[in-house]
Coordinates of C-alpha atoms and ligand atoms in Angstrom, one line a residue:
M1 CA 67.5 16.4 6.5
S2 CA 63.3 15.2 7.3
R3 CA 61.2 17.9 8.5
S4 CA 60.2 17.6 11.9
F5 CA 57.1 18.7 14.0
D6 CA 55.4 18.5 17.3
V7 CA 52.1 17.4 16.0
V8 CA 51.9 16.0 12.4
V9 CA 47.7 15.3 12.3
I10 CA 46.9 12.9 9.1
G11 CA 43.6 13.7 8.0
A12 CA 41.4 17.7 8.0
G13 CA 38.2 17.1 8.3
P14 CA 36.6 18.8 11.3
A15 CA 38.4 16.4 13.6
G16 CA 42.2 16.8 12.2
Y17 CA 42.2 20.3 11.6
I18 CA 40.5 21.6 14.6
A19 CA 43.0 19.3 16.8
A20 CA 45.7 21.2 14.1
I21 CA 44.8 24.8 14.7
R22 CA 44.4 23.8 18.7
A23 CA 48.0 22.6 18.8
A24 CA 49.8 25.8 16.7
Q25 CA 47.9 28.4 19.8
H26 CA 49.6 26.0 22.4
G27 CA 52.7 26.9 20.1
M28 CA 53.5 24.1 18.9
T29 CA 54.6 23.3 15.5
A30 CA 51.9 21.8 13.4
A31 CA 51.1 19.9 10.3
C32 CA 47.9 18.9 8.8
I33 CA 48.1 16.8 5.8
D34 CA 44.9 15.6 3.9
E35 CA 44.3 14.2 0.6
W36 CA 40.2 15.0 0.1
K37 CA 40.0 15.6 -4.2
N38 CA 36.5 16.9 -5.1
K39 CA 34.8 15.8 -7.9
D40 CA 36.4 19.2 -9.6
G41 CA 39.8 17.0 -9.2
K42 CA 40.4 20.1 -7.0
N43 CA 41.9 18.8 -3.5
A44 CA 40.3 21.4 -0.2
F45 CA 40.8 20.9 3.7
G46 CA 37.4 20.7 5.1
G47 CA 37.0 16.3 4.7
T48 CA 33.3 15.0 5.0
C49 CA 31.9 17.8 6.4
L50 CA 32.5 20.7 4.3
N51 CA 32.5 19.0 1.1
A52 CA 30.0 16.5 0.7
G53 CA 28.8 16.2 3.9
C54 CA 26.8 18.7 7.0
I55 CA 27.2 21.8 5.0
P56 CA 26.6 20.6 1.3
S57 CA 23.3 18.7 2.9
K58 CA 22.1 22.1 5.2
A59 CA 22.0 24.5 1.9
L60 CA 20.5 22.2 0.0
L61 CA 18.3 21.9 3.1
E62 CA 17.7 25.4 3.4
S63 CA 17.1 26.2 -0.4
T64 CA 14.0 23.5 -0.7
E65 CA 12.7 24.4 2.5
L66 CA 12.5 28.2 0.9
Y67 CA 11.4 26.7 -2.2
H68 CA 8.5 24.7 0.0
R69 CA 7.7 26.9 2.2
A70 CA 7.7 29.4 -0.4
Q71 CA 5.0 26.6 -2.3
H72 CA 3.2 26.3 1.4
E73 CA 2.8 28.7 3.4
F74 CA 3.2 32.0 1.8
K75 CA -0.5 32.4 1.1
K76 CA -1.1 31.9 4.9
H77 CA 1.2 35.5 4.9
G78 CA -1.0 36.8 2.5
I79 CA 2.3 36.5 0.1
R80 CA 1.3 35.9 -3.7
T81 CA 4.2 34.8 -6.2
G82 CA 1.9 33.1 -8.7
D83 CA 3.8 29.7 -9.7
V84 CA 7.7 29.8 -8.0
E85 CA 10.6 27.6 -9.6
M86 CA 13.4 26.0 -8.6
N87 CA 16.5 26.3 -10.8
I88 CA 18.5 23.7 -10.2
A89 CA 22.2 24.4 -11.7
D90 CA 21.5 27.6 -9.6
M91 CA 20.8 26.1 -6.2
Q92 CA 24.0 23.9 -6.9
K93 CA 25.8 26.9 -7.7
R94 CA 25.2 28.2 -4.6
R95 CA 25.9 24.9 -3.2
A96 CA 29.1 24.6 -4.5
S97 CA 30.2 27.7 -3.2
I98 CA 28.9 27.8 0.2
V99 CA 31.8 24.9 0.1
R100 CA 34.5 26.3 -1.7
Q101 CA 34.3 29.7 0.5
L102 CA 34.3 27.1 3.8
T103 CA 37.6 25.1 2.9
G104 CA 39.5 28.1 1.5
G105 CA 38.5 29.4 4.5
I106 CA 40.6 26.0 6.3
A107 CA 43.8 27.0 4.2
G108 CA 43.2 30.5 6.0
L109 CA 42.9 29.7 8.6
F110 CA 46.0 27.0 8.4
K111 CA 47.5 30.2 7.5
A112 CA 47.2 32.5 10.5
N113 CA 47.5 29.7 12.6
K114 CA 51.2 29.1 11.4
V115 CA 50.1 25.4 10.9
E116 CA 51.6 23.8 7.6
G117 CA 49.2 22.5 5.6
L118 CA 50.1 19.6 3.5
V119 CA 48.3 17.8 0.4
G120 CA 48.7 14.9 0.2
H121 CA 49.1 10.7 1.3
G122 CA 50.0 10.4 5.1
K123 CA 50.8 7.1 6.8
L124 CA 51.9 6.2 9.9
L125 CA 55.3 4.6 10.7
P126 CA 57.2 3.0 13.4
G127 CA 58.9 5.1 16.1
K128 CA 56.2 8.5 15.2
K129 CA 57.1 8.8 11.5
V130 CA 54.7 9.3 9.1
E131 CA 55.7 9.1 4.8
F132 CA 54.0 12.0 3.3
T133 CA 53.3 11.8 0.0
P134 CA 52.7 15.0 -1.2
V135 CA 49.5 14.9 -4.8
S136 CA 52.9 15.7 -7.6
G137 CA 56.8 14.6 -6.4
D138 CA 58.7 12.3 -4.1
A139 CA 57.4 10.9 -0.4
E140 CA 59.3 12.1 2.3
I141 CA 59.5 11.1 5.5
I142 CA 58.2 13.6 8.4
E143 CA 59.5 12.9 12.3
A144 CA 56.5 13.9 15.1
K145 CA 56.8 14.1 18.4
H146 CA 53.2 13.5 18.0
V147 CA 50.8 12.1 15.9
I148 CA 47.1 12.6 15.2
L149 CA 45.1 10.5 12.8
A150 CA 41.8 11.8 12.4
A151 CA 41.1 9.8 8.7
G152 CA 37.4 9.8 8.5
S153 CA 34.5 7.2 7.7
A154 CA 33.4 6.9 4.3
P155 CA 29.7 5.0 3.0
I156 CA 29.2 1.4 4.1
E157 CA 28.5 -0.1 0.8
L158 CA 26.2 -3.2 0.2
G159 CA 27.1 -6.2 -1.9
I160 CA 23.8 -6.9 -2.5
A161 CA 23.5 -3.0 -4.4
P162 CA 26.8 -1.7 -5.1
F163 CA 27.7 2.3 -5.4
D164 CA 27.3 2.7 -10.2
D165 CA 27.9 6.0 -9.5
E166 CA 24.8 6.8 -12.1
R167 CA 21.7 5.4 -10.9
I168 CA 23.1 3.8 -7.5
I169 CA 24.9 6.7 -5.3
D170 CA 26.4 7.2 -2.2
S171 CA 25.4 10.7 0.4
W172 CA 27.4 12.3 -2.3
G173 CA 26.6 12.2 -5.6
A174 CA 22.8 12.5 -4.1
L175 CA 23.9 15.8 -2.9
E176 CA 25.8 16.5 -6.5
L177 CA 22.3 15.3 -8.5
D178 CA 21.9 18.1 -11.4
A179 CA 17.8 17.0 -12.3
V180 CA 15.4 16.3 -10.3
P181 CA 14.9 12.4 -10.0
E182 CA 11.1 11.2 -10.9
R183 CA 11.2 8.3 -8.3
L184 CA 14.0 8.4 -5.9
G185 CA 14.5 5.1 -3.5
V186 CA 16.7 5.4 -0.2
V187 CA 17.8 2.1 1.9
G188 CA 17.9 3.1 5.0
A189 CA 16.3 6.1 7.0
G190 CA 18.4 7.0 8.9
V191 CA 19.9 10.8 9.5
I192 CA 21.4 11.1 5.2
G193 CA 18.2 9.0 4.3
L194 CA 15.7 11.8 6.1
E195 CA 17.6 14.7 5.3
L196 CA 18.5 13.8 1.1
G197 CA 15.1 12.3 1.0
S198 CA 14.1 15.5 2.4
V199 CA 15.8 17.5 -0.3
W200 CA 14.5 15.7 -3.0
S201 CA 11.2 15.5 -2.1
R202 CA 10.1 18.6 -1.8
L203 CA 11.6 19.3 -5.3
G204 CA 9.1 17.1 -6.3
S205 CA 10.9 13.3 -6.4
K206 CA 8.2 10.9 -5.2
V207 CA 10.6 9.0 -2.6
T208 CA 10.5 5.6 -1.2
V209 CA 12.8 4.6 1.5
L210 CA 13.4 1.3 2.7
E211 CA 14.3 1.3 6.2
A212 CA 15.3 -2.8 8.0
L213 CA 14.9 -2.1 11.4
D214 CA 10.6 -2.7 12.9
D215 CA 11.1 1.1 15.0
F216 CA 11.4 4.5 13.3
L217 CA 14.6 6.9 13.9
F218 CA 15.9 4.0 17.5
M219 CA 18.0 5.7 18.8
A220 CA 15.8 9.0 19.2
D221 CA 13.4 9.1 21.9
R222 CA 9.7 7.5 21.3
D223 CA 7.6 10.5 21.6
V224 CA 9.7 12.5 19.6
A225 CA 10.5 9.0 16.9
K226 CA 6.5 9.3 16.6
V227 CA 5.7 12.9 16.2
A228 CA 8.3 13.1 13.5
A229 CA 7.0 9.9 11.8
A230 CA 3.5 12.1 10.8
E231 CA 5.1 14.8 10.1
F232 CA 7.4 12.4 7.3
K233 CA 4.3 10.6 6.0
K234 CA 2.1 14.1 5.9
Q235 CA 5.0 15.2 3.6
G236 CA 4.4 12.7 1.4
L237 CA 8.1 10.2 1.9
D238 CA 6.9 6.8 1.9
I239 CA 8.8 5.2 4.0
K240 CA 8.9 1.6 4.4
L241 CA 9.8 -0.1 8.1
G242 CA 10.9 -4.0 8.5
A243 CA 12.2 -3.4 5.0
K244 CA 14.7 -5.7 3.7
V245 CA 17.0 -5.4 0.5
T246 CA 17.8 -7.8 -1.4
R247 CA 18.7 -6.6 -4.6
A248 CA 19.2 -3.1 -7.1
S249 CA 20.0 -3.5 -9.8
T250 CA 20.4 -1.0 -12.6
D251 CA 17.5 -1.6 -15.8
G252 CA 18.8 0.8 -18.6
D253 CA 17.3 3.9 -16.7
A254 CA 15.7 2.1 -13.8
V255 CA 16.7 0.1 -10.4
T256 CA 14.9 -2.0 -9.5
V257 CA 15.4 -2.8 -6.1
A258 CA 13.9 -6.3 -4.4
Y259 CA 13.4 -5.8 -0.6
E260 CA 11.7 -8.2 1.5
D261 CA 9.3 -7.8 4.8
E262 CA 6.4 -9.3 6.8
D263 CA 3.7 -9.1 4.0
G264 CA 6.3 -11.3 1.4
A265 CA 8.1 -10.1 -1.0
H266 CA 8.0 -7.1 -2.8
S267 CA 10.6 -4.5 -5.5
I268 CA 9.5 -0.8 -6.8
E269 CA 11.4 0.9 -9.7
V270 CA 13.2 4.3 -9.0
D271 CA 14.8 5.9 -11.4
K272 CA 18.6 6.7 -8.7
L273 CA 18.6 4.6 -5.6
I274 CA 20.3 6.5 -2.4
V275 CA 22.3 4.2 -0.1
A276 CA 22.3 5.5 3.2
V277 CA 22.7 2.5 5.5
G278 CA 26.0 4.5 7.6
R279 CA 29.4 5.1 7.4
R280 CA 32.5 2.9 8.4
P281 CA 35.8 4.6 9.8
Y282 CA 37.9 4.9 6.9
T283 CA 42.1 3.2 7.5
D284 CA 42.9 2.3 4.3
D285 CA 46.6 2.5 4.0
L286 CA 46.6 5.1 7.1
F287 CA 49.6 2.9 8.8
S288 CA 51.6 0.8 8.3
D289 CA 51.2 -3.0 9.2
D290 CA 54.3 -2.6 12.3
A291 CA 53.5 1.1 13.5
G292 CA 51.6 -0.8 16.5
I293 CA 48.4 0.9 16.2
Q294 CA 45.3 -1.4 16.7
L295 CA 41.8 -2.0 14.5
D296 CA 38.4 -3.2 16.9
E297 CA 36.0 -5.8 15.2
R298 CA 34.2 -2.9 12.8
G299 CA 37.7 -1.1 11.8
F300 CA 37.7 1.2 13.9
V301 CA 41.1 2.2 15.8
V302 CA 41.0 1.7 19.2
V303 CA 42.0 4.4 21.4
D304 CA 41.3 4.8 25.2
E305 CA 38.6 7.7 26.8
E306 CA 41.5 10.2 25.8
C307 CA 41.7 9.5 22.5
R308 CA 45.1 7.4 23.3
T309 CA 46.8 5.0 21.3
R310 CA 48.3 1.4 22.3
V311 CA 51.2 3.8 20.6
K312 CA 52.7 6.2 22.6
G313 CA 52.7 9.7 21.8
V314 CA 49.8 8.3 18.5
Y315 CA 46.7 10.0 18.9
A316 CA 43.0 8.6 17.1
I317 CA 39.9 11.5 16.8
G318 CA 36.7 11.7 14.8
D319 CA 34.5 9.4 12.7
C320 CA 37.3 6.5 12.8
V321 CA 37.1 6.1 16.5
R322 CA 33.8 4.9 18.7
G323 CA 31.7 7.2 18.9
P324 CA 29.3 8.6 17.5
M325 CA 30.1 10.1 13.6
L326 CA 29.0 13.3 14.1
A327 CA 31.1 16.6 13.5
H328 CA 31.7 18.7 17.0
K329 CA 32.3 15.2 18.7
G330 CA 35.2 15.0 16.4
S331 CA 36.3 19.2 17.1
E332 CA 36.2 17.9 20.8
E333 CA 38.2 15.3 20.6
G334 CA 40.8 17.2 18.2
V335 CA 41.1 20.5 21.3
M336 CA 41.4 17.5 23.9
V337 CA 43.9 15.6 22.3
A338 CA 45.3 18.8 21.5
D339 CA 45.2 20.4 25.2
L340 CA 46.8 17.1 26.8
I341 CA 49.6 16.8 24.3
A342 CA 50.1 20.3 26.0
G343 CA 49.7 19.0 29.5
E344 CA 47.1 21.1 30.7
F345 CA 43.9 18.9 31.9
A346 CA 41.3 18.5 29.7
E347 CA 38.6 15.9 27.9
V348 CA 35.3 15.2 26.1
N349 CA 31.9 14.8 27.7
Y350 CA 30.4 11.9 25.7
D351 CA 27.3 11.8 27.3
V352 CA 25.9 15.3 26.4
I353 CA 26.8 15.3 22.6
P354 CA 23.6 16.8 21.3
S355 CA 22.2 14.9 18.0
V356 CA 20.3 16.8 15.2
I357 CA 18.8 15.7 12.2
Y358 CA 17.9 18.7 9.9
T359 CA 14.6 17.8 8.2
A360 CA 11.3 19.8 9.1
P361 CA 10.8 19.8 11.8
E362 CA 14.1 19.1 13.0
I363 CA 15.0 17.1 15.6
A364 CA 17.0 17.4 18.6
W365 CA 18.3 15.8 21.1
T366 CA 21.0 15.4 24.5
G367 CA 21.0 12.7 27.3
K368 CA 19.3 9.8 27.3
T369 CA 16.0 8.8 26.4
E370 CA 12.9 7.7 27.9
E371 CA 13.7 4.4 27.4
E372 CA 17.0 4.9 28.4
V373 CA 16.2 5.7 31.7
R374 CA 13.4 3.1 32.6
D375 CA 16.3 0.9 31.8
S376 CA 18.2 2.0 34.0
G377 CA 16.3 2.0 36.3
R378 CA 16.2 4.5 38.3
A379 CA 13.0 6.7 39.2
Y380 CA 12.0 9.7 36.8
K381 CA 9.5 12.5 35.8
T382 CA 8.9 14.1 32.3
G383 CA 7.1 16.7 31.3
S384 CA 6.7 18.1 27.4
F385 CA 5.1 21.3 25.4
P386 CA 3.6 22.0 22.6
F387 CA 4.9 24.1 19.9
M388 CA 1.1 24.5 19.2
A389 CA 1.2 26.6 21.9
S390 CA 3.9 28.6 21.5
G391 CA 3.4 32.4 20.2
R392 CA 6.4 32.5 18.8
A393 CA 5.8 28.9 16.3
K394 CA 2.3 30.0 15.5
A395 CA 3.9 33.3 14.1
M396 CA 7.0 31.4 12.2
E397 CA 3.6 29.1 10.6
Q398 CA 5.6 26.2 12.2
T399 CA 3.6 24.8 15.7
S400 CA 4.5 20.7 14.1
G401 CA 6.8 19.3 17.5
M402 CA 7.4 19.6 20.8
V403 CA 9.7 19.6 23.7
K404 CA 10.2 17.0 26.7
V405 CA 12.2 17.3 29.8
I406 CA 13.6 13.6 31.3
S407 CA 13.6 14.4 34.5
S408 CA 15.1 12.4 37.5
Q409 CA 12.7 11.7 40.8
D410 CA 15.2 11.6 43.4
D411 CA 17.3 14.7 42.7
D412 CA 15.7 16.8 39.8
E413 CA 18.7 16.3 37.4
I414 CA 17.9 16.8 33.7
L415 CA 18.7 13.8 32.3
G416 CA 17.8 14.0 29.2
V417 CA 15.7 17.0 26.8
H418 CA 13.8 16.0 23.4
I419 CA 13.0 18.6 20.9
V420 CA 11.4 18.0 17.4
G421 CA 10.5 21.2 15.9
P422 CA 11.1 24.5 14.5
M423 CA 14.8 25.6 15.5
A424 CA 15.6 23.0 17.3
G425 CA 18.8 22.5 17.0
E426 CA 19.4 25.8 18.3
L427 CA 17.1 25.0 21.3
I428 CA 19.3 22.2 22.1
A429 CA 22.3 24.8 22.9
E430 CA 20.4 25.2 25.7
A431 CA 19.6 22.2 27.2
V432 CA 23.4 20.7 26.7
V433 CA 25.0 23.7 28.4
A434 CA 22.0 22.8 31.5
L435 CA 23.1 19.5 31.1
E436 CA 27.1 19.7 31.5
F437 CA 26.5 22.0 34.4
S438 CA 24.4 18.9 36.1
A439 CA 21.7 21.1 36.0
S440 CA 18.4 20.4 37.9
T441 CA 14.8 21.5 36.6
E442 CA 14.2 23.5 38.8
D443 CA 17.2 25.6 37.3
L444 CA 15.6 25.8 33.8
Q445 CA 12.5 26.6 35.5
R446 CA 13.3 29.8 37.3
T447 CA 15.6 31.1 34.8
I448 CA 14.6 34.1 32.5
H449 CA 13.6 32.9 28.8
A450 CA 12.3 35.5 26.0
H451 CA 9.0 36.1 25.1
P452 CA 8.1 35.7 22.6
S453 CA 10.4 32.9 21.9
L454 CA 10.8 29.5 21.0
A455 CA 13.0 28.4 24.0
E456 CA 9.5 29.0 26.0
A457 CA 8.5 26.3 24.7
V458 CA 11.8 24.6 26.5
H459 CA 11.4 26.7 29.8
E460 CA 7.5 25.5 29.6
A461 CA 8.4 21.3 30.0
A462 CA 10.9 22.0 32.3
L463 CA 7.7 23.6 34.0
A464 CA 5.7 20.9 32.8
V465 CA 7.7 18.5 34.9
D466 CA 6.6 19.1 38.1
K467 CA 2.9 20.1 36.8
K468 CA 3.9 23.5 36.7
A469 CA 3.3 24.5 32.7
L470 CA 1.4 27.9 32.2
N471 CA 0.6 27.7 29.0
F472 CA -0.7 24.5 28.8
P473 CA -2.8 22.5 30.3
N474 CA -0.7 20.3 32.7
K475 CA -1.6 16.6 32.7
Ligands
FAD1 P1 36.2 13.7 7.7 O1 35.5 14.5 7.9 O2 35.9 12.5 7.2 O3 37.8 13.6 7.3 C1 38.6 13.3 7.2 C2 39.9 13.3 6.2 O4 40.9 12.9 5.8 C3 38.9 13.4 4.9 O5 39.6 15.2 3.7 C4 40.2 12.4 4.2 O6 40.5 12.7 2.6 C5 41.3 12.6 4.8 N1 42.4 11.4 4.8 C6 41.6 10.1 5.3 N2 43.0 8.8 5.4 C7 44.4 10.1 5.1 C8 45.2 9.7 4.5 N3 45.9 8.8 4.7 N4 46.5 11.1 4.5 C9 46.1 12.4 4.4 N5 44.6 12.5 4.2 C10 43.9 11.7 4.6 N6 27.7 15.5 11.2 C11 27.3 16.6 11.6 O7 27.9 17.0 12.9 N7 26.4 17.0 11.3 C12 25.9 17.4 10.4 O8 25.0 17.8 9.6 C13 26.2 16.3 8.8 N8 26.2 16.2 7.8 C14 26.2 15.5 6.9 C15 25.8 15.1 6.4 C16 26.4 13.9 4.9 C17 25.6 14.0 3.6 C18 27.4 12.9 6.1 C19 28.4 12.5 4.8 C20 28.0 13.0 7.3 C21 27.1 14.5 7.9 N9 27.7 14.8 9.3 C22 27.3 15.8 10.1 C23 28.9 13.4 9.8 C24 30.2 14.5 9.8 O9 30.5 14.7 8.2 C25 31.5 13.6 10.1 O10 31.0 13.3 11.2 C26 32.9 14.0 10.4 O11 32.9 14.8 9.4 C27 34.0 12.8 10.7 O12 34.7 14.9 10.6 P2 36.5 13.6 10.6 O13 37.4 15.5 10.9 O14 36.6 11.8 11.9 O15 36.9 13.1 8.9
NAD2 P1 22.6 6.1 10.4 O1 23.0 4.7 10.9 O2 22.2 7.1 10.5 O3 21.5 5.3 9.6 C1 21.4 4.5 8.7 C2 20.3 3.1 8.8 O4 20.0 2.5 7.5 C3 19.9 3.1 9.8 O5 18.8 3.1 10.4 C4 20.1 0.9 9.2 O6 18.6 0.4 10.1 C5 19.3 1.4 8.2 N1 20.2 0.5 7.2 C6 21.2 -0.7 7.4 N2 21.5 -1.2 6.6 C7 20.2 -1.5 6.1 C8 20.0 -2.3 5.5 N3 20.0 -3.1 4.5 N4 18.5 -2.2 4.8 C9 17.9 -0.9 5.1 N5 18.3 -0.5 5.7 C10 19.1 -0.9 6.3 O7 24.3 6.1 9.0 P2 23.8 7.2 7.5 O8 22.0 7.8 8.0 O9 24.5 6.8 6.6 O10 24.4 8.3 7.9 C11 26.1 8.1 8.6 C12 26.7 8.7 9.8 O11 26.9 10.3 9.2 C13 25.6 8.1 10.9 O12 26.5 8.1 11.9 C14 25.3 10.5 11.0 O13 25.5 10.7 12.4 C15 25.5 10.7 10.0 N6 25.4 11.3 9.6 C16 24.9 13.0 10.7 C17 24.0 14.4 10.4 C18 23.7 15.1 10.8 O14 23.7 15.0 11.9 N7 22.7 15.5 11.1 C19 23.4 14.2 9.2 C20 24.1 13.1 8.2 C21 24.3 12.2 8.4

């Protein structure tokens, strides 16, 4: 007799594993199928985020930022260290150990919540049946009352620069390099390009980033993008905008990258080339042709606001559906879907999903950019506060950047908060709560912030919206 569950989830990334756990918390029987295999040949839960994305990249960003600060900042604090050395093998050992602890943690969470974690391939068939093919052994058909597709995404490969996993690599390859490339090329000045470009630049690589668009960080507020561009330039990241890569070819030990910009055709030679031009939904062999699942023209599983596919009882969440490809977006969709299946009210507020780029300074925002508010025709006001005027930032020796608040002119509602500066990724949480509660600027202005703290910069930026900033001249 075939096994059956109330909920079967395909994919144990941050969307899928969270959905399975929440379903089990509701008292439903749940299974979560995942086939992820790491470069050491071992299977692990956690998907891209834990194995090859959010977590390993942040581990390397932390290690290399400390290294950079030891070299460039410690002296100012009076700390004399002599020569500071980075041992790449130790750095990578730490990264791998953090990944192992967290992915192992998911297996523990499954056990604690009585989720059946199944290692192997899952494929949706008609009638909410799932074909499960374990890593070794025969395929079985599992029956489900509800199925959640959470298959994630994969790097986009460029035909003109195909991955060879040796010199032309994707973000996963770039996280696991065992030596610092002298010359590193990056195609794409997006989130991955900037984070991984920063990692290897801090370790001594000469990094050239080729970005096809003329605008730097097109998705961010222009004021924030301007400050960030200046900071990256100071750090030595050579970001070439309007640079269209036409070909990359490996020649012995080097990669020759040809590109065109408004000045004509150019080429550079690098030792490694990271191609980070976005990710595509991954739905390879995820469902049979007759399962009733529809893909849009870009390959995303078509879902409604509540992540329902066209097949009753089948949902899809995370990177394989529309919306930003962010771990926390996928997890919240997982919670929403499990709650809906349990008969509860649930929703995801897609308007206030925070975005964070973990460079130094960090970049974080939520809500609308000034350009989006202007285009909407809504009358608005803005205020900003530089970290240069923050006592805490000065004490931390991290004064680059600012906080900008955008509010509605009519009813004072906060519409967007944009931060470039120290711990921006932590500071943005306050703004997300404010937007979630439809807070007014005055609400933030009257909220007491600890002194001295970086959060005071958010407070002062809110005050500046009404020209009431206290620790910086109002414009
Ligand atoms: P995934 O994490 O991709 O998980 C999908 C899982 O499903 C995988 O394990 C896959 O093997 C499995 N699977 C797929 N099909 C099948 C099948 N048929 N059968 C069995 N298993 C299957 N986001 C952030 O929010 N913050 C960050 O700091 C951040 N940093 C990143 C850094 C890098 C370098 C990269 C590449 C991404 C980063 N992201 C970050 C994005 C984040 O990793 C993704 O948004 C997130 O992992 C998506 O979660 P998911 O569960 O939808 O998919
Ligand atoms: P991205 O969409 O952030 O950036 C890709 C960049 O490549 C864009 O600026 C684009 O204009 C450029 N580009 C596209 N084609 C090009 C070409 N042919 N030549 C030159 N430039 C080209 O994508 P990414 O950096 O690959 O990241 C993928 C996803 O992973 C993103 O959606 C992101 O949300 C997620 N991610 C998030 C984090 C985070 O939250 N901190 C970190 C890493 C990745």
